[in-house]
Amino acid sequence: MVVRVRIAPSPTGNLHIGTARTAVFNWLFAHHNNGQFILRIEDTDLERSRPEFTQNILDGLTWLGLTWDEGPFFQSKRLDLYRKNVQVLLDQGLAYRAYDTPEELDAMREAQKARGEAPRYDNRHRHLTPEQQAAFEAEGRPSVIRFMIDDEQEISWNDLVRGKVTWKGRDLGGDMVIARAASGQEVGQPLYNFVVVVDDIDMGISHIIRGEDHIGNTPKQILLYQALGAQIPEFGHTPLILNEKGAKLSKRDGVTSISEFQQMGYTAAAIANYMTLLGWSPPEGMNEIFTLEEAARVFGFERVNKAGAKFDWDKLNWLNSQYLHSMPTAELTDLLIPYWQAAEYKFDWAANRPWLEQVAALIGPSLSRLDEAVAMTRYLFVETVGFTEDAIKKLRQDGSVAIIEGVMDALAGSESLSEASAQDLIRQVATRLGRKEGQLKPVLRVALTGETRGPDLIQSWLLLHQRGWDTIRLRAALETAQG
Ligand code: GLU
């Protein structure tokens, strides 16, 4: 069998981590089976769908490396196909027009509630006579199209994740609306459960892999496949992503869209890797750090968990740091430049690439997110830095003035500065002052960077020296030290 799977996001918001994770599983399954991964934009909700959300979804999938083989197809451009299929069901007597007014439906539900029953459509317009229909139409009532659901049946499927799942026909809420209200003989806008099935049939989808929140739609959709005379695909419902409290991860939990993760400085590879681990476990012996291609080689539903997957920030941060620590410097530099630019640091980005690469190499091993680079390297991009309280204390300690003056003198006498000559210079000044290097270095750090802690001192010094800023900083530190 040719494997054809799809991701079908609705552009009513930015690409959500849950949708992206579903896309990952579809992509892995397609690639494992040499199949096709199709992108379909479900934009039939005209009020809530926006082109900028579609763009965000396309950009996010692309950024993650979830390339699609066909599409994007837009449901809004396929309305004729849906209407034609509604007509097929009407013609076969499998669907009918229902003329209930909203008030009548409300009253029906109220009565059900009063009897302690679950709300459902009681199929009251299933067998209207042509005269009754004509009378409703003469009244000017619009009609929805309802698909008949037999209460006395069971619908089951063998879910790729959850095994056999069975639903009773009577639990599906009565005959379902497949097209919104329209007047006369028109067919109103076709609705989600119907258009999804028409599309999945038309696109030859073999496996429907989607979030567990769609499980209640599956029995209805299976009935529609049968009614339309199509082969029923396989279904796999993947576990939801949960927050720390074990509830479904939602906007209220803060960051949930892929573009936000991107802005926060996570790499695409780390996010894709982490999403794969949210609900799937690699086979024994396989490293937890892998590319999508590596995961695709061994991916299968036997290792997808049934239980919800808790979103774990610590784990994501750890994974991201692993990617950043092992990233080639040139690539890391490319990723960092936009963050420095967004922080409005002034620099000739194109002309002084080697300096930027040195900065990237310096901080790379301590980054767990790209955005941390902004604060971590501020002292290298801003000509004058202030001194923190601790820094001032350090500068005003006995002996600090002599240390700063000693370094300034030695620096004035040296032609250029290299790692070796900087080390040497520190050693000489320490000897001359009768102090230990360990006493000298903290003072020098504070003088150069304004802070008591930071990236490697010698490297920082060299970077500042290349900008001609080390003497400026030492002078300012001396003034502060002398109070
Ligand atoms: N458009 C649906 C959603 O965004 C997906 C439908 C499906 O996968 O069947 O949740």
GROMACS .gro file of C-alpha atoms and ligand atoms in nm:
model
  493
    1MET     CA    1   0.000   0.000   0.000
    2VAL     CA    2   0.119   0.352  -0.078
    3VAL     CA    3   0.133   0.550   0.243
    4ARG     CA    4  -0.021   0.895   0.210
    5VAL     CA    5  -0.066   1.104   0.522
    6ARG     CA    6  -0.155   1.464   0.582
    7ILE     CA    7  -0.143   1.749   0.829
    8ALA     CA    8  -0.453   1.962   0.816
    9PRO     CA    9  -0.410   2.274   1.027
   10SER     CA   10  -0.676   2.540   1.059
   11PRO     CA   11  -0.528   2.889   1.012
   12THR     CA   12  -0.711   3.034   1.310
   13GLY     CA   13  -0.391   3.086   1.506
   14ASN     CA   14  -0.015   3.048   1.478
   15LEU     CA   15   0.133   2.700   1.433
   16HIS     CA   16   0.066   2.534   1.769
   17ILE     CA   17   0.311   2.291   1.924
   18GLY     CA   18   0.039   2.021   1.927
   19THR     CA   19  -0.024   2.058   1.554
   20ALA     CA   20   0.349   2.066   1.486
   21ARG     CA   21   0.397   1.749   1.689
   22THR     CA   22   0.118   1.581   1.488
   23ALA     CA   23   0.296   1.698   1.174
   24VAL     CA   24   0.618   1.539   1.305
   25PHE     CA   25   0.450   1.201   1.354
   26ASN     CA   26   0.293   1.218   1.007
   27TRP     CA   27   0.623   1.318   0.850
   28LEU     CA   28   0.811   1.039   1.029
   29PHE     CA   29   0.552   0.782   0.928
   30ALA     CA   30   0.555   0.900   0.565
   31HIS     CA   31   0.932   0.895   0.548
   32HIS     CA   32   0.958   0.559   0.722
   33ASN     CA   33   0.727   0.410   0.461
   34ASN     CA   34   0.854   0.596   0.157
   35GLY     CA   35   0.518   0.763   0.139
   36GLN     CA   36   0.386   1.112   0.086
   37PHE     CA   37   0.315   1.387   0.336
   38ILE     CA   38   0.045   1.629   0.228
   39LEU     CA   39  -0.036   1.974   0.362
   40ARG     CA   40  -0.395   2.090   0.366
   41ILE     CA   41  -0.506   2.423   0.508
   42GLU     CA   42  -0.851   2.390   0.663
   43ASP     CA   43  -0.969   2.746   0.616
   44THR     CA   44  -1.343   2.698   0.584
   45ASP     CA   45  -1.405   2.901   0.899
   46LEU     CA   46  -1.388   3.229   0.713
   47GLU     CA   47  -1.435   3.446   1.019
   48ARG     CA   48  -1.146   3.304   1.217
   49SER     CA   49  -0.906   3.209   0.936
   50ARG     CA   50  -0.638   3.464   0.848
   51PRO     CA   51  -0.370   3.467   0.578
   52GLU     CA   52  -0.103   3.565   0.833
   53PHE     CA   53  -0.178   3.248   1.031
   54THR     CA   54  -0.146   3.042   0.712
   55GLN     CA   55   0.192   3.206   0.653
   56ASN     CA   56   0.297   3.138   1.011
   57ILE     CA   57   0.202   2.771   0.970
   58LEU     CA   58   0.392   2.733   0.640
   59ASP     CA   59   0.697   2.913   0.784
   60GLY     CA   60   0.691   2.706   1.102
   61LEU     CA   61   0.669   2.372   0.922
   62THR     CA   62   0.946   2.478   0.686
   63TRP     CA   63   1.164   2.598   0.973
   64LEU     CA   64   1.123   2.263   1.148
   65GLY     CA   65   1.222   2.076   0.833
   66LEU     CA   66   0.877   1.920   0.793
   67THR     CA   67   0.874   1.949   0.417
   68TRP     CA   68   0.557   1.841   0.241
   69ASP     CA   69   0.529   1.654  -0.085
   70GLU     CA   70   0.197   1.795  -0.201
   71GLY     CA   71   0.002   2.110  -0.126
   72PRO     CA   72  -0.070   2.335   0.041
   73PHE     CA   73  -0.430   2.269  -0.061
   74PHE     CA   74  -0.687   2.518   0.061
   75GLN     CA   75  -1.032   2.399   0.158
   76SER     CA   76  -1.177   2.739   0.077
   77LYS     CA   77  -1.100   2.668  -0.290
   78ARG     CA   78  -1.269   2.330  -0.289
   79LEU     CA   79  -1.625   2.418  -0.191
   80ASP     CA   80  -1.771   2.289  -0.518
   81LEU     CA   81  -1.634   1.943  -0.450
   82TYR     CA   82  -1.789   1.941  -0.102
   83ARG     CA   83  -2.128   2.062  -0.227
   84LYS     CA   84  -2.126   1.798  -0.500
   85ASN     CA   85  -2.070   1.530  -0.238
   86VAL     CA   86  -2.344   1.667  -0.014
   87GLN     CA   87  -2.572   1.635  -0.314
   88VAL     CA   88  -2.464   1.272  -0.361
   89LEU     CA   89  -2.576   1.192  -0.006
   90LEU     CA   90  -2.903   1.384  -0.055
   91ASP     CA   91  -2.973   1.202  -0.380
   92GLN     CA   92  -2.912   0.866  -0.217
   93GLY     CA   93  -3.144   0.945   0.069
   94LEU     CA   94  -2.857   0.926   0.320
   95ALA     CA   95  -2.888   1.292   0.410
   96TYR     CA   96  -3.186   1.523   0.435
   97ARG     CA   97  -3.289   1.882   0.489
   98ALA     CA   98  -3.386   1.983   0.840
   99TYR     CA   99  -3.577   2.305   0.896
  100ASP     CA  100  -3.561   2.342   1.274
  101THR     CA  101  -3.526   2.697   1.397
  102PRO     CA  102  -3.264   2.776   1.662
  103GLU     CA  103  -3.549   2.833   1.911
  104GLU     CA  104  -3.695   2.490   1.840
  105LEU     CA  105  -3.356   2.328   1.885
  106ASP     CA  106  -3.304   2.512   2.214
  107ALA     CA  107  -3.642   2.401   2.340
  108MET     CA  108  -3.562   2.041   2.241
  109ARG     CA  109  -3.234   2.052   2.436
  110GLU     CA  110  -3.397   2.212   2.739
  111ALA     CA  111  -3.654   1.934   2.749
  112GLN     CA  112  -3.378   1.673   2.723
  113LYS     CA  113  -3.193   1.839   3.005
  114ALA     CA  114  -3.505   1.845   3.219
  115ARG     CA  115  -3.538   1.468   3.166
  116GLY     CA  116  -3.174   1.420   3.261
  117GLU     CA  117  -3.077   1.313   2.908
  118ALA     CA  118  -2.768   1.406   2.712
  119PRO     CA  119  -2.840   1.670   2.447
  120ARG     CA  120  -2.881   1.534   2.096
  121TYR     CA  121  -3.079   1.597   1.783
  122ASP     CA  122  -3.390   1.380   1.800
  123ASN     CA  123  -3.401   1.331   1.422
  124ARG     CA  124  -3.745   1.493   1.408
  125HIS     CA  125  -3.708   1.607   1.046
  126ARG     CA  126  -3.570   1.279   0.917
  127HIS     CA  127  -3.889   1.174   0.746
  128LEU     CA  128  -4.064   1.495   0.647
  129THR     CA  129  -4.320   1.455   0.374
  130PRO     CA  130  -4.281   1.664   0.059
  131GLU     CA  131  -4.581   1.866   0.181
  132GLN     CA  132  -4.420   1.940   0.517
  133GLN     CA  133  -4.101   2.045   0.342
  134ALA     CA  134  -4.291   2.269   0.106
  135ALA     CA  135  -4.471   2.427   0.399
  136PHE     CA  136  -4.144   2.505   0.582
  137GLU     CA  137  -4.000   2.652   0.266
  138ALA     CA  138  -4.309   2.860   0.209
  139GLU     CA  139  -4.251   2.997   0.560
  140GLY     CA  140  -3.906   3.100   0.439
  141ARG     CA  141  -3.723   2.870   0.679
  142PRO     CA  142  -3.365   2.792   0.579
  143SER     CA  143  -3.247   2.431   0.608
  144VAL     CA  144  -2.931   2.258   0.719
  145ILE     CA  145  -2.829   1.924   0.571
  146ARG     CA  146  -2.819   1.638   0.817
  147PHE     CA  147  -2.653   1.301   0.763
  148MET     CA  148  -2.847   1.007   0.903
  149ILE     CA  149  -2.687   0.816   1.188
  150ASP     CA  150  -2.840   0.488   1.290
  151ASP     CA  151  -2.858   0.470   1.670
  152GLU     CA  152  -2.860   0.091   1.666
  153GLN     CA  153  -2.511   0.032   1.537
  154GLU     CA  154  -2.159   0.005   1.665
  155ILE     CA  155  -1.865   0.163   1.492
  156SER     CA  156  -1.516   0.031   1.561
  157TRP     CA  157  -1.171   0.073   1.425
  158ASN     CA  158  -0.830  -0.058   1.511
  159ASP     CA  159  -0.646   0.250   1.623
  160LEU     CA  160  -0.273   0.253   1.549
  161VAL     CA  161  -0.209   0.391   1.898
  162ARG     CA  162  -0.498   0.277   2.114
  163GLY     CA  163  -0.598  -0.057   1.963
  164LYS     CA  164  -0.965  -0.139   1.917
  165VAL     CA  165  -1.196   0.155   1.977
  166THR     CA  166  -1.574   0.115   1.967
  167TRP     CA  167  -1.852   0.374   1.969
  168LYS     CA  168  -2.224   0.330   1.984
  169GLY     CA  169  -2.429   0.501   1.716
  170ARG     CA  170  -2.657   0.649   1.980
  171ASP     CA  171  -2.368   0.833   2.141
  172LEU     CA  172  -2.300   1.040   1.831
  173GLY     CA  173  -2.561   1.305   1.902
  174GLY     CA  174  -2.823   1.210   1.645
  175ASP     CA  175  -2.825   1.289   1.275
  176MET     CA  176  -2.532   1.523   1.216
  177VAL     CA  177  -2.525   1.854   1.037
  178ILE     CA  178  -2.292   1.836   0.738
  179ALA     CA  179  -2.383   2.168   0.577
  180ARG     CA  180  -2.488   2.495   0.738
  181ALA     CA  181  -2.824   2.659   0.686
  182ALA     CA  182  -2.916   2.793   0.343
  183SER     CA  183  -3.243   2.892   0.188
  184GLY     CA  184  -3.442   2.707  -0.075
  185GLN     CA  185  -3.262   2.426  -0.251
  186GLU     CA  186  -2.918   2.568  -0.187
  187VAL     CA  187  -2.652   2.378   0.005
  188GLY     CA  188  -2.498   2.589   0.279
  189GLN     CA  189  -2.139   2.582   0.384
  190PRO     CA  190  -2.024   2.222   0.438
  191LEU     CA  191  -1.886   2.150   0.786
  192TYR     CA  192  -1.565   2.009   0.929
  193ASN     CA  193  -1.642   1.639   0.969
  194PHE     CA  194  -1.777   1.619   0.618
  195VAL     CA  195  -1.517   1.821   0.429
  196VAL     CA  196  -1.233   1.637   0.603
  197VAL     CA  197  -1.369   1.306   0.479
  198VAL     CA  198  -1.430   1.434   0.125
  199ASP     CA  199  -1.075   1.570   0.115
  200ASP     CA  200  -0.915   1.262   0.265
  201ILE     CA  201  -1.094   1.046   0.007
  202ASP     CA  202  -1.006   1.281  -0.277
  203MET     CA  203  -0.642   1.302  -0.171
  204GLY     CA  204  -0.610   0.927  -0.127
  205ILE     CA  205  -0.507   0.951   0.239
  206SER     CA  206  -0.420   0.606   0.370
  207HIS     CA  207  -0.351   0.684   0.736
  208ILE     CA  208  -0.507   0.957   0.945
  209ILE     CA  209  -0.270   1.047   1.222
  210ARG     CA  210  -0.398   1.323   1.445
  211GLY     CA  211  -0.440   1.434   1.803
  212GLU     CA  212  -0.651   1.242   2.048
  213ASP     CA  213  -0.891   1.536   2.068
  214HIS     CA  214  -1.030   1.420   1.732
  215ILE     CA  215  -1.117   1.071   1.851
  216GLY     CA  216  -1.487   1.157   1.888
  217ASN     CA  217  -1.499   1.268   1.524
  218THR     CA  218  -1.367   0.939   1.394
  219PRO     CA  219  -1.685   0.728   1.426
  220LYS     CA  220  -1.884   0.998   1.243
  221GLN     CA  221  -1.620   1.016   0.975
  222ILE     CA  222  -1.614   0.638   0.934
  223LEU     CA  223  -1.988   0.646   0.868
  224LEU     CA  224  -1.932   0.914   0.605
  225TYR     CA  225  -1.663   0.704   0.432
  226GLN     CA  226  -1.912   0.421   0.415
  227ALA     CA  227  -2.188   0.645   0.286
  228LEU     CA  228  -1.961   0.785   0.016
  229GLY     CA  229  -1.856   0.433  -0.082
  230ALA     CA  230  -1.492   0.491  -0.001
  231GLN     CA  231  -1.234   0.271   0.164
  232ILE     CA  232  -1.187   0.353   0.530
  233PRO     CA  233  -0.830   0.460   0.609
  234GLU     CA  234  -0.631   0.361   0.915
  235PHE     CA  235  -0.658   0.594   1.213
  236GLY     CA  236  -0.401   0.673   1.478
  237HIS     CA  237  -0.479   0.915   1.760
  238THR     CA  238  -0.168   1.050   1.924
  239PRO     CA  239  -0.159   1.147   2.291
  240LEU     CA  240  -0.207   1.510   2.384
  241ILE     CA  241   0.068   1.734   2.509
  242LEU     CA  242   0.004   1.816   2.873
  243ASN     CA  243   0.118   2.099   3.095
  244GLU     CA  244   0.292   2.048   3.428
  245LYS     CA  245  -0.042   1.998   3.602
  246GLY     CA  246  -0.138   1.721   3.361
  247ALA     CA  247  -0.402   1.924   3.172
  248LYS     CA  248  -0.400   1.980   2.798
  249LEU     CA  249  -0.134   2.238   2.708
  250SER     CA  250  -0.314   2.554   2.605
  251LYS     CA  251  -0.250   2.921   2.535
  252ARG     CA  252  -0.293   2.984   2.906
  253ASP     CA  253   0.029   2.794   2.969
  254GLY     CA  254   0.224   3.070   2.798
  255VAL     CA  255   0.440   2.977   2.506
  256THR     CA  256   0.267   2.733   2.273
  257SER     CA  257   0.333   2.843   1.918
  258ILE     CA  258   0.634   2.734   1.718
  259SER     CA  259   0.725   3.091   1.623
  260GLU     CA  260   0.745   3.181   1.993
  261PHE     CA  261   0.982   2.892   2.058
  262GLN     CA  262   1.185   3.014   1.762
  263GLN     CA  263   1.200   3.369   1.899
  264MET     CA  264   1.305   3.240   2.239
  265GLY     CA  265   1.615   3.092   2.088
  266TYR     CA  266   1.538   2.727   2.047
  267THR     CA  267   1.686   2.565   1.740
  268ALA     CA  268   1.461   2.393   1.489
  269ALA     CA  269   1.654   2.069   1.532
  270ALA     CA  270   1.607   2.069   1.910
  271ILE     CA  271   1.236   2.147   1.887
  272ALA     CA  272   1.181   1.877   1.622
  273ASN     CA  273   1.379   1.631   1.833
  274TYR     CA  274   1.189   1.723   2.149
  275MET     CA  275   0.848   1.701   1.981
  276THR     CA  276   0.933   1.352   1.859
  277LEU     CA  277   1.010   1.251   2.216
  278LEU     CA  278   0.674   1.390   2.329
  279GLY     CA  279   0.480   1.070   2.286
  280TRP     CA  280   0.731   0.845   2.113
  281SER     CA  281   1.027   0.663   2.265
  282PRO     CA  282   1.326   0.564   2.057
  283PRO     CA  283   1.415   0.195   2.048
  284GLU     CA  284   1.662   0.061   2.301
  285GLY     CA  285   2.017   0.164   2.227
  286MET     CA  286   1.921   0.469   2.024
  287ASN     CA  287   2.047   0.804   2.147
  288GLU     CA  288   1.784   1.056   2.259
  289ILE     CA  289   1.942   1.316   2.037
  290PHE     CA  290   1.853   1.248   1.676
  291THR     CA  291   1.755   1.412   1.351
  292LEU     CA  292   1.412   1.364   1.196
  293GLU     CA  293   1.572   1.144   0.929
  294GLU     CA  294   1.728   0.922   1.194
  295ALA     CA  295   1.398   0.893   1.380
  296ALA     CA  296   1.212   0.819   1.054
  297ARG     CA  297   1.431   0.514   0.994
  298VAL     CA  298   1.297   0.344   1.308
  299PHE     CA  299   0.963   0.518   1.361
  300GLY     CA  300   0.654   0.308   1.419
  301PHE     CA  301   0.333   0.329   1.619
  302GLU     CA  302   0.434   0.044   1.849
  303ARG     CA  303   0.652   0.295   2.033
  304VAL     CA  304   0.395   0.575   2.053
  305ASN     CA  305   0.254   0.605   2.405
  306LYS     CA  306  -0.115   0.604   2.484
  307ALA     CA  307  -0.082   0.835   2.782
  308GLY     CA  308  -0.053   1.210   2.745
  309ALA     CA  309   0.296   1.353   2.719
  310LYS     CA  310   0.401   1.612   2.976
  311PHE     CA  311   0.581   1.912   2.839
  312ASP     CA  312   0.910   1.940   3.023
  313TRP     CA  313   1.097   2.270   2.987
  314ASP     CA  314   1.410   2.139   3.158
  315LYS     CA  315   1.436   1.857   2.910
  316LEU     CA  316   1.383   2.091   2.615
  317ASN     CA  317   1.643   2.334   2.747
  318TRP     CA  318   1.888   2.050   2.797
  319LEU     CA  319   1.831   1.921   2.444
  320ASN     CA  320   1.864   2.269   2.300
  321SER     CA  321   2.190   2.324   2.487
  322GLN     CA  322   2.324   1.998   2.342
  323TYR     CA  323   2.254   2.125   1.993
  324LEU     CA  324   2.405   2.466   2.062
  325HIS     CA  325   2.716   2.322   2.226
  326SER     CA  326   2.797   2.099   1.933
  327MET     CA  327   2.703   2.344   1.660
  328PRO     CA  328   2.976   2.458   1.418
  329THR     CA  329   3.078   2.815   1.501
  330ALA     CA  330   2.980   2.957   1.161
  331GLU     CA  331   2.628   2.820   1.194
  332LEU     CA  332   2.595   2.943   1.551
  333THR     CA  333   2.713   3.288   1.443
  334ASP     CA  334   2.444   3.299   1.172
  335LEU     CA  335   2.179   3.213   1.428
  336LEU     CA  336   2.305   3.465   1.685
  337ILE     CA  337   2.331   3.768   1.456
  338PRO     CA  338   1.952   3.828   1.441
  339TYR     CA  339   1.935   3.828   1.823
  340TRP     CA  340   2.217   4.082   1.850
  341GLN     CA  341   2.057   4.292   1.580
  342ALA     CA  342   1.719   4.277   1.753
  343ALA     CA  343   1.893   4.402   2.069
  344GLU     CA  344   2.007   4.698   1.857
  345TYR     CA  345   2.372   4.639   1.914
  346LYS     CA  346   2.569   4.845   1.667
  347PHE     CA  347   2.820   4.653   1.463
  348ASP     CA  348   2.942   4.618   1.108
  349TRP     CA  349   2.790   4.271   1.078
  350ALA     CA  350   2.920   4.193   0.732
  351ALA     CA  351   3.268   4.341   0.760
  352ASN     CA  352   3.377   4.192   1.088
  353ARG     CA  353   3.263   3.836   1.073
  354PRO     CA  354   3.577   3.681   1.229
  355TRP     CA  355   3.524   3.884   1.547
  356LEU     CA  356   3.160   3.767   1.565
  357GLU     CA  357   3.268   3.408   1.522
  358GLN     CA  358   3.511   3.446   1.811
  359VAL     CA  359   3.226   3.577   2.025
  360ALA     CA  360   3.006   3.284   1.920
  361ALA     CA  361   3.285   3.037   1.997
  362LEU     CA  362   3.336   3.198   2.338
  363ILE     CA  363   2.974   3.174   2.457
  364GLY     CA  364   2.853   2.871   2.258
  365PRO     CA  365   2.943   2.618   2.528
  366SER     CA  366   2.744   2.805   2.793
  367LEU     CA  367   2.427   2.874   2.596
  368SER     CA  368   2.109   2.681   2.647
  369ARG     CA  369   1.903   2.924   2.439
  370LEU     CA  370   2.014   3.162   2.166
  371ASP     CA  371   1.845   3.463   2.324
  372GLU     CA  372   2.071   3.433   2.629
  373ALA     CA  373   2.354   3.556   2.409
  374VAL     CA  374   2.216   3.910   2.422
  375ALA     CA  375   2.279   3.967   2.792
  376MET     CA  376   2.585   3.744   2.798
  377THR     CA  377   2.771   3.947   2.536
  378ARG     CA  378   2.644   4.296   2.605
  379TYR     CA  379   2.985   4.405   2.739
  380LEU     CA  380   3.135   4.320   2.400
  381PHE     CA  381   2.889   4.523   2.194
  382VAL     CA  382   2.831   4.834   2.402
  383GLU     CA  383   3.122   5.074   2.426
  384THR     CA  384   3.077   5.177   2.785
  385VAL     CA  385   2.934   4.953   3.051
  386GLY     CA  386   2.828   5.046   3.400
  387PHE     CA  387   2.956   4.864   3.706
  388THR     CA  388   2.734   4.644   3.918
  389GLU     CA  389   2.733   4.697   4.294
  390ASP     CA  390   2.955   4.395   4.347
  391ALA     CA  391   3.186   4.523   4.078
  392ILE     CA  392   3.223   4.857   4.249
  393LYS     CA  393   3.301   4.683   4.578
  394LYS     CA  394   3.569   4.484   4.406
  395LEU     CA  395   3.718   4.793   4.243
  396ARG     CA  396   3.734   4.977   4.576
  397GLN     CA  397   3.914   4.695   4.754
  398ASP     CA  398   4.269   4.761   4.867
  399GLY     CA  399   4.511   4.699   4.588
  400SER     CA  400   4.265   4.726   4.299
  401VAL     CA  401   4.397   5.064   4.186
  402ALA     CA  402   4.750   4.927   4.170
  403ILE     CA  403   4.635   4.625   3.972
  404ILE     CA  404   4.448   4.837   3.715
  405GLU     CA  405   4.737   5.080   3.683
  406GLY     CA  406   4.978   4.788   3.651
  407VAL     CA  407   4.776   4.634   3.367
  408MET     CA  408   4.739   4.971   3.195
  409ASP     CA  409   5.115   5.032   3.206
  410ALA     CA  410   5.198   4.687   3.078
  411LEU     CA  411   4.938   4.718   2.805
  412ALA     CA  412   5.077   5.053   2.691
  413GLY     CA  413   5.414   4.890   2.644
  414SER     CA  414   5.293   4.589   2.447
  415GLU     CA  415   5.243   4.600   2.073
  416SER     CA  416   4.973   4.348   2.023
  417LEU     CA  417   4.773   4.120   2.242
  418SER     CA  418   4.741   3.746   2.199
  419GLU     CA  419   4.619   3.478   2.434
  420ALA     CA  420   4.979   3.398   2.533
  421SER     CA  421   5.088   3.759   2.573
  422ALA     CA  422   4.777   3.843   2.777
  423GLN     CA  423   4.851   3.553   3.014
  424ASP     CA  424   5.211   3.670   3.031
  425LEU     CA  425   5.114   4.025   3.104
  426ILE     CA  426   4.893   3.916   3.393
  427ARG     CA  427   5.174   3.705   3.534
  428GLN     CA  428   5.425   3.991   3.514
  429VAL     CA  429   5.195   4.244   3.677
  430ALA     CA  430   5.116   3.996   3.955
  431THR     CA  431   5.485   3.933   4.019
  432ARG     CA  432   5.566   4.302   4.021
  433LEU     CA  433   5.289   4.375   4.272
  434GLY     CA  434   5.367   4.069   4.480
  435ARG     CA  435   5.011   3.937   4.432
  436LYS     CA  436   4.868   3.613   4.308
  437GLU     CA  437   4.717   3.588   3.961
  438GLY     CA  438   4.402   3.468   4.136
  439GLN     CA  439   4.380   3.806   4.310
  440LEU     CA  440   4.448   4.003   4.001
  441LYS     CA  441   4.209   3.836   3.759
  442PRO     CA  442   3.880   3.920   3.937
  443VAL     CA  443   3.979   4.286   3.944
  444LEU     CA  444   4.069   4.279   3.577
  445ARG     CA  445   3.740   4.109   3.493
  446VAL     CA  446   3.538   4.370   3.675
  447ALA     CA  447   3.738   4.650   3.516
  448LEU     CA  448   3.691   4.514   3.166
  449THR     CA  449   3.334   4.389   3.179
  450GLY     CA  450   3.169   4.577   3.466
  451GLU     CA  451   3.066   4.248   3.624
  452THR     CA  452   3.208   3.993   3.863
  453ARG     CA  453   3.110   3.697   3.645
  454GLY     CA  454   3.103   3.624   3.276
  455PRO     CA  455   3.263   3.436   2.990
  456ASP     CA  456   3.633   3.349   2.985
  457LEU     CA  457   3.841   3.649   3.094
  458ILE     CA  458   4.132   3.624   2.855
  459GLN     CA  459   3.908   3.569   2.552
  460SER     CA  460   3.686   3.857   2.659
  461TRP     CA  461   3.988   4.079   2.691
  462LEU     CA  462   4.115   3.985   2.344
  463LEU     CA  463   3.776   4.060   2.193
  464LEU     CA  464   3.759   4.398   2.366
  465HIS     CA  465   4.115   4.470   2.267
  466GLN     CA  466   4.031   4.409   1.901
  467ARG     CA  467   3.767   4.680   1.930
  468GLY     CA  468   4.012   4.913   2.106
  469TRP     CA  469   3.789   4.917   2.410
  470ASP     CA  470   4.006   4.759   2.678
  471THR     CA  471   4.200   5.076   2.760
  472ILE     CA  472   3.876   5.278   2.768
  473ARG     CA  473   3.729   5.030   3.016
  474LEU     CA  474   4.044   5.023   3.231
  475ARG     CA  475   4.046   5.401   3.249
  476ALA     CA  476   3.680   5.413   3.354
  477ALA     CA  477   3.743   5.141   3.612
  478LEU     CA  478   4.036   5.333   3.754
  479GLU     CA  479   3.819   5.641   3.802
  480THR     CA  480   3.556   5.434   3.980
  481ALA     CA  481   3.820   5.259   4.190
  482GLN     CA  482   3.961   5.591   4.301
  483GLY     CA  483   3.604   5.690   4.390
  484GLU     N1  484  -0.824   2.099   1.107
  484GLU     C1  485  -0.814   2.011   1.219
  484GLU     C2  486  -0.734   2.076   1.330
  484GLU     O1  487  -0.666   2.174   1.306
  484GLU     C3  488  -0.747   1.880   1.187
  484GLU     C4  489  -0.836   1.784   1.125
  484GLU     C5  490  -0.783   1.644   1.114
  484GLU     O2  491  -0.664   1.620   1.132
  484GLU     O3  492  -0.864   1.558   1.081
  484GLU     O4  493  -0.737   2.030   1.441
   0.00000   0.00000   0.00000
